[in-house]
XYZ file of C-alpha atoms in Angstrom:
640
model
C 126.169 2.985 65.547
C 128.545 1.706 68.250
C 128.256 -2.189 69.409
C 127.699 -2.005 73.059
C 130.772 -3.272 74.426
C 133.090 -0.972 73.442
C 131.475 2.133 74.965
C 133.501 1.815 78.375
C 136.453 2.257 75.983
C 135.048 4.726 74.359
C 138.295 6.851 73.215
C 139.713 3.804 71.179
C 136.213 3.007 69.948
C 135.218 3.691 66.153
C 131.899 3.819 65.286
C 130.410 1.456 62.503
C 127.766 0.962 59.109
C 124.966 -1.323 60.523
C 126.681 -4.242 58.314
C 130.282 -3.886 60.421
C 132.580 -2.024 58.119
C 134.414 1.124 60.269
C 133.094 4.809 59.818
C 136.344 6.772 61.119
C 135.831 9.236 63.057
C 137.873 10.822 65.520
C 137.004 12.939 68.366
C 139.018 15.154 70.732
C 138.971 18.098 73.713
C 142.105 20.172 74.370
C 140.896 21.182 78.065
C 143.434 23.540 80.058
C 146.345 22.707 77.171
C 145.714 19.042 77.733
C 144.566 17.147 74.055
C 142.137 14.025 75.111
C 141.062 11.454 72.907
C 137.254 11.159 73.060
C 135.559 8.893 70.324
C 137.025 7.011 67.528
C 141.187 7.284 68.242
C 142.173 3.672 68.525
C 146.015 4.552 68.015
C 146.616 7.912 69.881
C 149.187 10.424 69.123
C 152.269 11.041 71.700
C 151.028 12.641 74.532
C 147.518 12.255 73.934
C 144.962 11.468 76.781
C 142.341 9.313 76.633
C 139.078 10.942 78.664
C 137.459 8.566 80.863
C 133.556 7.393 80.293
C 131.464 8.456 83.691
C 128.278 7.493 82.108
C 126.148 6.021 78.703
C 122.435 6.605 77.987
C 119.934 5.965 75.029
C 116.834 7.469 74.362
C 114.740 7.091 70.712
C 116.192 9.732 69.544
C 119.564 10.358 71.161
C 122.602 8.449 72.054
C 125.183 10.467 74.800
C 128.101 9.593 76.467
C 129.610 11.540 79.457
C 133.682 12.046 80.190
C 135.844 13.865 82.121
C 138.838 15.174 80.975
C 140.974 17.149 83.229
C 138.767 19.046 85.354
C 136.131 19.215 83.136
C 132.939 17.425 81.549
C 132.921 16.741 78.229
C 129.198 15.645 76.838
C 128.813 13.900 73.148
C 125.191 14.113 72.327
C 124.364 11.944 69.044
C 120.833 13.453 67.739
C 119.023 11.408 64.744
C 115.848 13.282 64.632
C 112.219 10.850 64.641
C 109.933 13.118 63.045
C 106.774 11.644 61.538
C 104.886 14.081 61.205
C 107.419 16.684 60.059
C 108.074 15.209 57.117
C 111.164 18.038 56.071
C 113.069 17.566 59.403
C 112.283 13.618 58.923
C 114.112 13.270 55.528
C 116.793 15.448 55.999
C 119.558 12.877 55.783
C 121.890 14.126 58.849
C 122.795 14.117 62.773
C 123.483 16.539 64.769
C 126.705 16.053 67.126
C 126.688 18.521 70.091
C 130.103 18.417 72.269
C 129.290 20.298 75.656
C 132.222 21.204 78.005
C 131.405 22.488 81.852
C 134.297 22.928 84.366
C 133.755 24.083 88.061
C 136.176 26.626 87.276
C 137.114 28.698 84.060
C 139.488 26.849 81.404
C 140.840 26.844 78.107
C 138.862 24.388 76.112
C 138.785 23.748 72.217
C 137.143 20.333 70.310
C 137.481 18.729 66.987
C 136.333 15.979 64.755
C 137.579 14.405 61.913
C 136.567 11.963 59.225
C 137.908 10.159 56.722
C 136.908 8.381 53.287
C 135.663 5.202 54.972
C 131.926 6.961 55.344
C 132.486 7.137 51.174
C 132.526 3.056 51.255
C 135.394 2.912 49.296
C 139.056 3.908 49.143
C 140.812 5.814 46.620
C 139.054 7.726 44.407
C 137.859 10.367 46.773
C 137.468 13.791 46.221
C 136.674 17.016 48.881
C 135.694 20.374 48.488
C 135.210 22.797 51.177
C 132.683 25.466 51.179
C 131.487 28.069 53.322
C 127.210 29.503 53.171
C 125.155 31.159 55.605
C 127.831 30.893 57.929
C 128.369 27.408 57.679
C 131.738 25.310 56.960
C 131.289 22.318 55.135
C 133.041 19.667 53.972
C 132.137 17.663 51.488
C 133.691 14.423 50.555
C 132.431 12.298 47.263
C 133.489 9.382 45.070
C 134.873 10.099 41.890
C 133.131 9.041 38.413
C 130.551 7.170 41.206
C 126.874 5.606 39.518
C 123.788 7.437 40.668
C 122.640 4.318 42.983
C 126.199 2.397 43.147
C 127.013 0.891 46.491
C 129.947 -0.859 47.928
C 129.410 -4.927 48.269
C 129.309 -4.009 51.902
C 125.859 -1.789 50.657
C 127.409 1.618 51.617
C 125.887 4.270 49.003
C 128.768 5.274 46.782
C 126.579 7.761 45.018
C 126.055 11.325 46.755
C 127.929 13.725 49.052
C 129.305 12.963 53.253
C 128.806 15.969 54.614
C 130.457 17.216 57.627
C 129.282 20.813 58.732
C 129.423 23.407 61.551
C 129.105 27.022 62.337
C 130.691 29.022 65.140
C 128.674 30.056 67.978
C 128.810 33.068 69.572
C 131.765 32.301 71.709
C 133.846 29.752 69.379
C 135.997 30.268 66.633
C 135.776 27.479 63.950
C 138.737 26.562 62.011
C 138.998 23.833 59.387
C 141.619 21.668 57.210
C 142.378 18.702 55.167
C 145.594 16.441 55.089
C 147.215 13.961 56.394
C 145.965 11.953 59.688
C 148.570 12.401 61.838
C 149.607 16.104 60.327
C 145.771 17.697 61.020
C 145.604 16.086 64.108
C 148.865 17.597 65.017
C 147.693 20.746 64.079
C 144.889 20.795 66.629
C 147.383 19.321 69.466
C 150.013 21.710 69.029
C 147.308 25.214 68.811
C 144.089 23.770 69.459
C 142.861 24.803 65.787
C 143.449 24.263 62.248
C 145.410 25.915 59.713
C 142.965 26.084 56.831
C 145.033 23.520 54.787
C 143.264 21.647 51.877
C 145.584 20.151 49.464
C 144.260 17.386 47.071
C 143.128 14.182 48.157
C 145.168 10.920 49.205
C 144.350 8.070 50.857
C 144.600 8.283 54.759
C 143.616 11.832 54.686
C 140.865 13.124 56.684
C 138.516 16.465 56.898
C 138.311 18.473 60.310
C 136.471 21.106 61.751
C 137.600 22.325 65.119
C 136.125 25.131 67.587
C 137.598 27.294 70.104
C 135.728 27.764 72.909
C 138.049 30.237 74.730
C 137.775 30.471 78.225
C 135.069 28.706 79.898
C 132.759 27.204 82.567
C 130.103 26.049 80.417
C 130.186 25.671 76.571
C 128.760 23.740 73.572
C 129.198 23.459 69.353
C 127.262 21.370 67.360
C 128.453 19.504 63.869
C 126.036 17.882 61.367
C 127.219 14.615 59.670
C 125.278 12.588 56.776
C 125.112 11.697 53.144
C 123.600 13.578 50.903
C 121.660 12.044 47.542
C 120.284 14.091 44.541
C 118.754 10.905 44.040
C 117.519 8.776 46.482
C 115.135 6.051 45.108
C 114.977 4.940 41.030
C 110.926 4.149 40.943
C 110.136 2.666 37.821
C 112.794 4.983 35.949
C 111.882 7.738 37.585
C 114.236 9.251 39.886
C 112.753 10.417 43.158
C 114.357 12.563 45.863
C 114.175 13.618 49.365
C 111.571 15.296 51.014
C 113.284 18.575 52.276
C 114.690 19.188 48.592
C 111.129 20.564 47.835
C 111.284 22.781 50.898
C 112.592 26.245 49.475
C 114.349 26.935 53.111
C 116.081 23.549 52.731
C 116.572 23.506 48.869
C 119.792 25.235 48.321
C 121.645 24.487 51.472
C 119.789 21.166 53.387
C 122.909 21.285 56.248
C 122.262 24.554 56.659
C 118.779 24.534 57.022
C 119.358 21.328 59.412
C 121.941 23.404 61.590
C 119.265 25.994 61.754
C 116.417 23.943 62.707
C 118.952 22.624 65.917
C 116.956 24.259 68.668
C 113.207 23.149 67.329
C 114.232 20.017 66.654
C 116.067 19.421 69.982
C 112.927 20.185 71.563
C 111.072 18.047 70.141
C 113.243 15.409 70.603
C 113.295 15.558 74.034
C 109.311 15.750 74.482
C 108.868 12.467 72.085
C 111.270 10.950 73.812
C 110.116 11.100 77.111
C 106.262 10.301 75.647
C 107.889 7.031 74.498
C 109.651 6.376 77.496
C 106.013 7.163 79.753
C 104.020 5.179 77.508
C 105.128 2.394 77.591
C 106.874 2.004 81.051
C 103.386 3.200 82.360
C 101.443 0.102 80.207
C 104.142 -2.961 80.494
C 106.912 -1.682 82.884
C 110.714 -0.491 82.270
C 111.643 -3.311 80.072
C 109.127 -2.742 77.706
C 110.219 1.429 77.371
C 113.682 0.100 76.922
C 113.402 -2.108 73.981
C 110.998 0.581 72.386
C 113.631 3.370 72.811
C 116.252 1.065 71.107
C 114.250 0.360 67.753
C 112.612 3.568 66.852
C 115.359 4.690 65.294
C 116.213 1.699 63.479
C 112.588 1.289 61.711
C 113.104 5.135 60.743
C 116.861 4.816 59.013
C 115.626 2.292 56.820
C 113.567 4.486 55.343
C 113.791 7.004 52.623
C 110.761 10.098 52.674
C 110.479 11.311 49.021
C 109.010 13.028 46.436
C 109.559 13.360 41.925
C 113.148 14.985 41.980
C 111.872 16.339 38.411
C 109.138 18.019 40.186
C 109.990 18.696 43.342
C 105.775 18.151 44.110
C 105.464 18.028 48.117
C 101.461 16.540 47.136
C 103.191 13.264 45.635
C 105.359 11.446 48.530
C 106.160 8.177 48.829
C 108.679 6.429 51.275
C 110.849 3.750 50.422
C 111.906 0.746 52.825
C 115.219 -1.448 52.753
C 114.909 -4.615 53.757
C 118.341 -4.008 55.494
C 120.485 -7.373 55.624
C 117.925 -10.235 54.726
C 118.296 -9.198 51.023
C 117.938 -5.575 50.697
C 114.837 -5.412 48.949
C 113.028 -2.424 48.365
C 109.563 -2.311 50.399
C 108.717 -5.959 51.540
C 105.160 -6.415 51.859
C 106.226 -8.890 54.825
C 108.441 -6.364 56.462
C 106.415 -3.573 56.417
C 103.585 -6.209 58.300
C 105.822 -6.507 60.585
C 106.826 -3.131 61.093
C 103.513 -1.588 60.977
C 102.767 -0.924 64.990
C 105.329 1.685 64.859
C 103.944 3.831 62.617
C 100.302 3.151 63.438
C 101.409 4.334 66.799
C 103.181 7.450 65.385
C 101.640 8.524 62.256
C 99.421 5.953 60.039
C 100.268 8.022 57.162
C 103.312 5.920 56.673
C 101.146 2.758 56.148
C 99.978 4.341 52.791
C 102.912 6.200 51.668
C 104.670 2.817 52.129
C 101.981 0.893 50.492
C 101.666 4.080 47.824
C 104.447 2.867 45.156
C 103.568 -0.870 45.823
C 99.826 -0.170 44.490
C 101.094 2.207 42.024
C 103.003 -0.688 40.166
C 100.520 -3.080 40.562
C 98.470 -0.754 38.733
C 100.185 -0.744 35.836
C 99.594 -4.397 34.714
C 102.898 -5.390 35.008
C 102.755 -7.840 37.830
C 100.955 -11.268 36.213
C 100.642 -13.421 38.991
C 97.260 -14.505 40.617
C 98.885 -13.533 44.020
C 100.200 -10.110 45.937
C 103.404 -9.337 45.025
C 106.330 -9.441 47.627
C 108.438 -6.237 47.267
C 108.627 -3.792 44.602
C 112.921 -4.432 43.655
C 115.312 -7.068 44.307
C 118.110 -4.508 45.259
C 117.321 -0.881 47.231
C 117.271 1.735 46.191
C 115.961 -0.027 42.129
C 112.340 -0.157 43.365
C 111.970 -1.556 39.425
C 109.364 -3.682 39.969
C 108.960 -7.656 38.442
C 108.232 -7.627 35.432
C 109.937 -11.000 34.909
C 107.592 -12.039 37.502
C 110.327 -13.469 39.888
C 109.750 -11.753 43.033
C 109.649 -14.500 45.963
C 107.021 -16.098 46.176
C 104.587 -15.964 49.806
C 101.204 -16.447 47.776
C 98.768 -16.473 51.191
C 101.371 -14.226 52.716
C 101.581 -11.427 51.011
C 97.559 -11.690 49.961
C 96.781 -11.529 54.209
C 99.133 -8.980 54.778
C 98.081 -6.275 52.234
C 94.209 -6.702 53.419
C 95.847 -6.359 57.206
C 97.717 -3.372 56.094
C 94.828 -1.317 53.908
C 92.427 -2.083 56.980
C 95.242 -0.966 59.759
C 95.118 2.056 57.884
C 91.957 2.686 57.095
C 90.766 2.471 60.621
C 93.849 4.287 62.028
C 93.313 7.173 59.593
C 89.778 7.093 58.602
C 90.540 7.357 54.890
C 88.403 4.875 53.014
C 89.399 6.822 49.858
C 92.793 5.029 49.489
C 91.427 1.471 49.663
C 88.640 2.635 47.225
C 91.383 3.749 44.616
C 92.523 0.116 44.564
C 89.814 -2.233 45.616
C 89.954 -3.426 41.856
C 93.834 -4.523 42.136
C 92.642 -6.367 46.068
C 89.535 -8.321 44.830
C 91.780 -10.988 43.326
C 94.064 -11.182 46.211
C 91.057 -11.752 48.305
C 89.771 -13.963 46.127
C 92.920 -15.550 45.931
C 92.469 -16.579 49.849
C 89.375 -17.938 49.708
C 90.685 -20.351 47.238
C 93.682 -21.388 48.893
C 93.642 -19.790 52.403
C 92.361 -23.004 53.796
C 93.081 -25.695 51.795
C 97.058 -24.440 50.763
C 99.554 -25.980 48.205
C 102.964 -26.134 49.588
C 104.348 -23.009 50.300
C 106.552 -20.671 52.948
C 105.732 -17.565 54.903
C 107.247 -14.628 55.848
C 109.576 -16.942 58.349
C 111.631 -18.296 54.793
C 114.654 -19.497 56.149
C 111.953 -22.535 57.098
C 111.074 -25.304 54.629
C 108.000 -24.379 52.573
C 105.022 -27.404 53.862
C 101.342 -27.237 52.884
C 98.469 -26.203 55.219
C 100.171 -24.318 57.605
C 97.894 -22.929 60.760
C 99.976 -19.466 60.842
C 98.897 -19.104 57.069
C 95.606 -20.364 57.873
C 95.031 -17.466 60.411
C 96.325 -14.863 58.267
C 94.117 -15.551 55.459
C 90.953 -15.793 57.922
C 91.490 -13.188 59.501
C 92.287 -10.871 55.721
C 89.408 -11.957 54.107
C 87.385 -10.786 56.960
C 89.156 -7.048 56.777
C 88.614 -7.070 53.035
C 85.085 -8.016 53.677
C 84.935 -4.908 56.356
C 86.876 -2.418 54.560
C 85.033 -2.486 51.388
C 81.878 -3.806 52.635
C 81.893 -7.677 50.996
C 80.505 -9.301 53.770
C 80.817 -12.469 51.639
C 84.087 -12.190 52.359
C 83.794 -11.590 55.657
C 81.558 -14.818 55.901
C 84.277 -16.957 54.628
C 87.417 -15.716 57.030
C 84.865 -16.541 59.931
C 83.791 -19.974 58.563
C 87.694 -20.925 57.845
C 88.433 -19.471 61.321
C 85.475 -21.912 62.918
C 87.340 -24.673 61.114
C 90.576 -23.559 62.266
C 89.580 -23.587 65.873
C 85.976 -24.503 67.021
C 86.468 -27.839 64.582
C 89.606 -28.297 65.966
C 91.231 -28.834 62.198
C 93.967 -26.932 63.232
C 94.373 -27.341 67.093
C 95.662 -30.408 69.312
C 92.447 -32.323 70.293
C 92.187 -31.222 73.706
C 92.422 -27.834 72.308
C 95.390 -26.830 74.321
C 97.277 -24.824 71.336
C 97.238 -24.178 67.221
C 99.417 -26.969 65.466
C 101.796 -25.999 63.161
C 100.427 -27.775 59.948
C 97.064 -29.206 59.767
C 95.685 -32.028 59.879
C 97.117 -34.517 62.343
C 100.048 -32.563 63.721
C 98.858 -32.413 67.242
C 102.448 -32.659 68.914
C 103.653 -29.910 67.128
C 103.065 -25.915 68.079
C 103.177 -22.229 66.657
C 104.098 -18.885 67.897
C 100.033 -17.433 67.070
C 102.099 -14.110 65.826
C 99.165 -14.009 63.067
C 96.479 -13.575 65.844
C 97.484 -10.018 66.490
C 95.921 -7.813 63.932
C 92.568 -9.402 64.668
C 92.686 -8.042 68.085
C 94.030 -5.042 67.617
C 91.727 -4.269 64.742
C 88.956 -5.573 66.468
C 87.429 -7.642 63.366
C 86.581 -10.955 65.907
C 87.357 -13.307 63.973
C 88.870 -15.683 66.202
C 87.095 -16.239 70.049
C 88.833 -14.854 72.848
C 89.048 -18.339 73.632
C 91.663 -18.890 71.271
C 93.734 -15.754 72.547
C 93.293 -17.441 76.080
C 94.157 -20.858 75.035
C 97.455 -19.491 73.139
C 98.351 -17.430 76.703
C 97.834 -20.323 78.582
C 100.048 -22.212 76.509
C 103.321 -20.212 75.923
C 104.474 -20.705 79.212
C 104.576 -24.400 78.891
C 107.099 -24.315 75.579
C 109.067 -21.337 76.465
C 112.704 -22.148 76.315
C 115.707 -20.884 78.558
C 115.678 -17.561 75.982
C 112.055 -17.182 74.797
C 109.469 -18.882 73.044
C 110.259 -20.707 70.268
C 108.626 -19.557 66.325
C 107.428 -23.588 66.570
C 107.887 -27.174 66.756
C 110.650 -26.515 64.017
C 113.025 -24.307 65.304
C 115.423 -23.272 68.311
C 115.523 -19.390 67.548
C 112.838 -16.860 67.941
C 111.577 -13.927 66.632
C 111.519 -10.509 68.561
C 108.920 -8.659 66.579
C 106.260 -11.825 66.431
C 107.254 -12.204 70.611
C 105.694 -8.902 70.632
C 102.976 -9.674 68.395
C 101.950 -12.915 70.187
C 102.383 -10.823 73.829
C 99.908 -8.222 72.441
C 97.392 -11.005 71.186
C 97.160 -13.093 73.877
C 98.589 -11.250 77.254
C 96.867 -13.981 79.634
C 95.690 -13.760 83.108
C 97.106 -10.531 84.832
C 99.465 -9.791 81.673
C 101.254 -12.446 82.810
C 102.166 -14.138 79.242
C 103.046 -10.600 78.240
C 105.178 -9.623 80.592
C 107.135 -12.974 80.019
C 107.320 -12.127 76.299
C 108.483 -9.120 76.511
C 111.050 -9.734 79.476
C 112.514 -12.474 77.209
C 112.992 -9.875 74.480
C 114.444 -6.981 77.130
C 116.681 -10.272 78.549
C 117.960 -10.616 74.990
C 118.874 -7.199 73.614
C 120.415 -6.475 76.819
C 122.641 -9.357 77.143
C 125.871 -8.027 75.997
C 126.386 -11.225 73.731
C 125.580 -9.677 69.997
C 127.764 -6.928 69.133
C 125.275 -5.907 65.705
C 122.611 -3.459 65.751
C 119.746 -5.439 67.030
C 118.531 -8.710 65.448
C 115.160 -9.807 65.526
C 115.962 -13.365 65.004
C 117.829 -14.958 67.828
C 118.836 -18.780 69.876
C 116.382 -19.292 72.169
C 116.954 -23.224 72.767
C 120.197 -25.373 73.149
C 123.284 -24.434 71.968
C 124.207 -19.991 71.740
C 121.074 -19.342 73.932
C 120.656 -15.510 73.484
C 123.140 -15.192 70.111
C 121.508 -13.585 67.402
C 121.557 -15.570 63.997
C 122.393 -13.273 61.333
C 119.647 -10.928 61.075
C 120.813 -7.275 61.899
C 119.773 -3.667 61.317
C 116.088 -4.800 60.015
C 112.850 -2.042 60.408
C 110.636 -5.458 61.444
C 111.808 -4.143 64.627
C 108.678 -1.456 64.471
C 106.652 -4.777 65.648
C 107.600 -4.321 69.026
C 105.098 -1.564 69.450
C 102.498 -3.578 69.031
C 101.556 -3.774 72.915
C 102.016 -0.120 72.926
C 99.506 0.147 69.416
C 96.541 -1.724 71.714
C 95.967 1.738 73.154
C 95.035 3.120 69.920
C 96.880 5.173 66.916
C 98.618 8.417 66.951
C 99.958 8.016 70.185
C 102.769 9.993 69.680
């Protein structure tokens, strides 16, 4: 990725790893005999131009930046594929880079790129080997000695292959070496290719790939970059690996399969994209397509799409979720809650195969406590379970959300069998609920940096409204009775509202002067279980407006930040007369994202009151970011 405000000087600019460290890569066009510096050159050679950025756009799937150089264009097109439903072009583990020259009149163009061992996470003990298949260059650069499922303390894999790949085109000639920084580049400025050199590894070097283009008025190349992993995931001792490695076409060369599947994919890209972009500028306006463009690809790196790497069985997939930069644990319960809209929108599959290895350990009797466990490994990618029962601990939490999640999928897909499979390992979660879901021991939530306090409303909520999707999706309507009776508490009693009923408290009883962002309110409305009034949805619209600070609306009474994926939640739930709450919600989080203060991949946690207004406050890089669909997920599943 590329913080924001460095793209108007793009030719010095080097792109990063979501947690800051540099990924050097450097980028140049030798138009008409001229060399200019395009991405990633902060120190340019002698003589060395840089090109100057004309425009920058974003889409969900691809990130492009326009120069001119001389009297041409140059284009950069960064392609991540979003696939869901493919699921080999979704786990193939690269991007495409296309670099597209047009000039009103013929010239002499040739481009290159370069890396060096930064995208390994370490320095040192690098090794490279080139190799040419199906017509494909490749480099591929590799730690020495590395530990399948080592990372850097920055948490760059140090385990697997970078892999940077390209084949001529019809009318380019692609030349490649290894060496020295200043010596390849050199190279490149002095003939506009490479000399094949590939002497051993030192530190500094760099890999490069160049193409000549000839003579021309309109020409493109495209390179792959990525990391590939034999191993992706250790579940439960049992090494899985990516999806594509059980697709025959992809097995024996996955960058050459990728380069192949350039044209389908591209297409693709370009028609989900612009459904994205109609959707949801069509049902909340502009501001709402633009902050759903910039997370879809963030939910969808955090994931891993996999199958046995023993097996290679395409029937058993799973995918795997990092809890990127909280604490990198390996699928969160309470992240994938929050994440869930995206992928109910896109392909509801995902809820299960997220939900798939979570259930699977639970069934083997390992997990002792009376409450749903919170994530499946302390440190991605060990998804080793805890069996020395010390997973955090969000008793009501994680009990709600796993009801909330089996029902979201159930009704999305219309699969009752997967709930079935497991409705033994659920019935004491629910049951779990109805003893404490109302009456609570001291405890936190999903928000942890707060201090744990008993009886707290947004708990309260979740738990009603779980133990009435239990009771629905496997037909308990005991259950179901006693969500709707703690909900009638909640509200019509007024245990857990101010007493002119103007908004939920934060604790309960007796807290009237304090407040709660109703985030918990959503999946009743979207799954249409009624277990709160509309009344309450109204009386939570009515009041947002009245504690909103200058950058949002608080998460309560307790705090000065907010929280971009429960804003979204809350706008969803309770949208208020003439979408009016909504559209204030969701302007705050457009106003925020796009406020040039937070130079990290986006945050979902961020100061809305006092001091920083707009800052983010740690939190970077996260997939809870799949939450802000959830206006776009009222208008039904499989959307897209």
């Amino acid at each position: 990725w590329l913080p924001g405000n460095l793209v108007d000087s793009l030719p010095t600019a080097v792109p990063q790893f979501w947690n800051g460290q540099n990924l050097n890569t450097g980028v140049f066009a030798k138009i008409a005999g001229t060399t200019y510096s395009l991405l990633g050159v902060p120190a340019p050679p002698s003589g060395i131009r840089a090109a100057s950025v004309t425009r920058a756009e974003y889409t969900a799937t691809h990130t492009i930046f326009t120069l001119t150089a001389g009297s041409a264009t140059v284009r950069l097109d960064f392609l991540s594929p979003v696939s869901p439903r493919n699921y080999v072009r979704q786990s193939l583990p690269y991007s495409y880079l296309t670099v597209s020259v047009s000039s009103p009149t013929s010239v002499s163009a040739q481009v290159y790129l370069d890396l060096d061992e930064s995208w390994t996470g370490q320095r040192g003990n690098t090794r490279h080997h080139l190799y040419d298949t199906n017509a494909t260059t490749t480099w591929e650069i590799t730690v020495a000695g590395a530990a399948t499922y080592a990372q850097s303390p920055q948490e760059q894999a140090l385990w697997g292959r970078v892999i940077l790949s390209s084949r001529p085109s019809t009318t380019s000639r692609l030349t490649s070496s290894s060496g020295r920084l200043n010596d390849i580049r050199s190279q490149f400025i002095t003939n506009g290719r490479l000399s094949g050199s590939n002497p051993p590894w030192a530190t500094g070097d760099v890999a490069a790939l160049s193409h000549d283009l000839g003579t021309t008025t309109s020409s493109s190349v495209t390179f792959a970059l990525g990391i590939e992993r034999d191993y992706a995931i250790n579940f439960l001792g049992r090494p899985r690996a990516l999806y594509y490695r059980g697709y025959t076409p992809a097995k024996t060369c996955g960058v050459c399969y990728f380069l192949d599947d350039f044209t389908p994919a591209n297409a693709e890209s370009r028609t989900f994209d612009a459904q994205i972009e109609s959707r949801a500028s069509a049902l909340a306006g502009t501001n709402y397509s633009d902050v759903l463009t910039l997370s879809t690809r963030q939910v969808y790196g955090a994931t891993d799409l996999t199958i046995p790497a023993d097996t290679l069985d395409t029937s058993n997939v799973m995918v795997f979720m990092k809890e990127i930069s909280s604490d990198g644990n390996v699928n969160t319960i309470d992240v994938i809650f929050p994440a869930f809209p995206i992928f109910y929108v896109m392909n509801p599959e995902y809820i299960r195969l997220l939900l798939e290895p979570v259930m699977q350990y639970l069934a083997t009797g390992r997990w002792k406590q009376p409450y749903m466990i919170h994530d499946i490994g302390a440190n991605y990618p060990l998804a080793m379970g805890h069996d020395d029962q010390t997973a955090e601990a969000q008793p009501v939490e994680e009990c709600g959300n796993i009801m909330l999640l089996m029902y979201a999928y159930t009704q999305a897909s219309r699969n009752t069998t997967f709930a079935q499979t497991y409705r033994n390992i659920l019935r004491p979660y629910a049951d779990y609920l109805v003893t404490n879901g109302l009456n609570m021991s001291s405890q936190i939530s999903t928000d942890d940096n707060q201090a744990p306090s008993a009886n707290q409303t947004s708990l309260a909520i979740k738990a009603s409204i779980g133990l009435v999707a239990y009771g629905t999706l496997l037909n308990d309507p005991n259950y179901t009775s006693v969500g709707k009776s703690y909900a009638n508490t909640l509200y019509n009693q007024g245990l857990a509202t101010d007493p002119a009923k103007t908004h939920f408290t934060l604790n309960y009883p007796g807290s009237s002067d304090t407040f709660i962002l109703t985030y918990n309110l959503y999946p009743d409305v979207l799954l249409k279980l009624g277990t709160f009034p509309q009344a309450a949805l109204d009386m939570e619209a009515a009041y947002y407006p009245r504690v909103r600070a200058a950058g949002g609306v608080p998460l309560s009474t307790r705090t000065t930040y907010g929280k971009t994926d429960w804003m979204n939640f809350a706008a969803a739930a309770s949208p208020g007369v003439n979408n009016g709450t909504r559209e204030l919600l969701i302007n705050d989080v457009h106003a925020y994202v796009s406020n040039g203060l937070n130079q990290v991949p986006v945050s979902d946690e961020y100061t809305v009151a006092g001091a920083g207004v707009g800052k983010n406050l740690g939190f970077r890089a996260r997939p809870v970011v799949g939450g802000h669909f959830a206006t776009l997920a009222m208008q039904g599943s499989s959307l897209l």
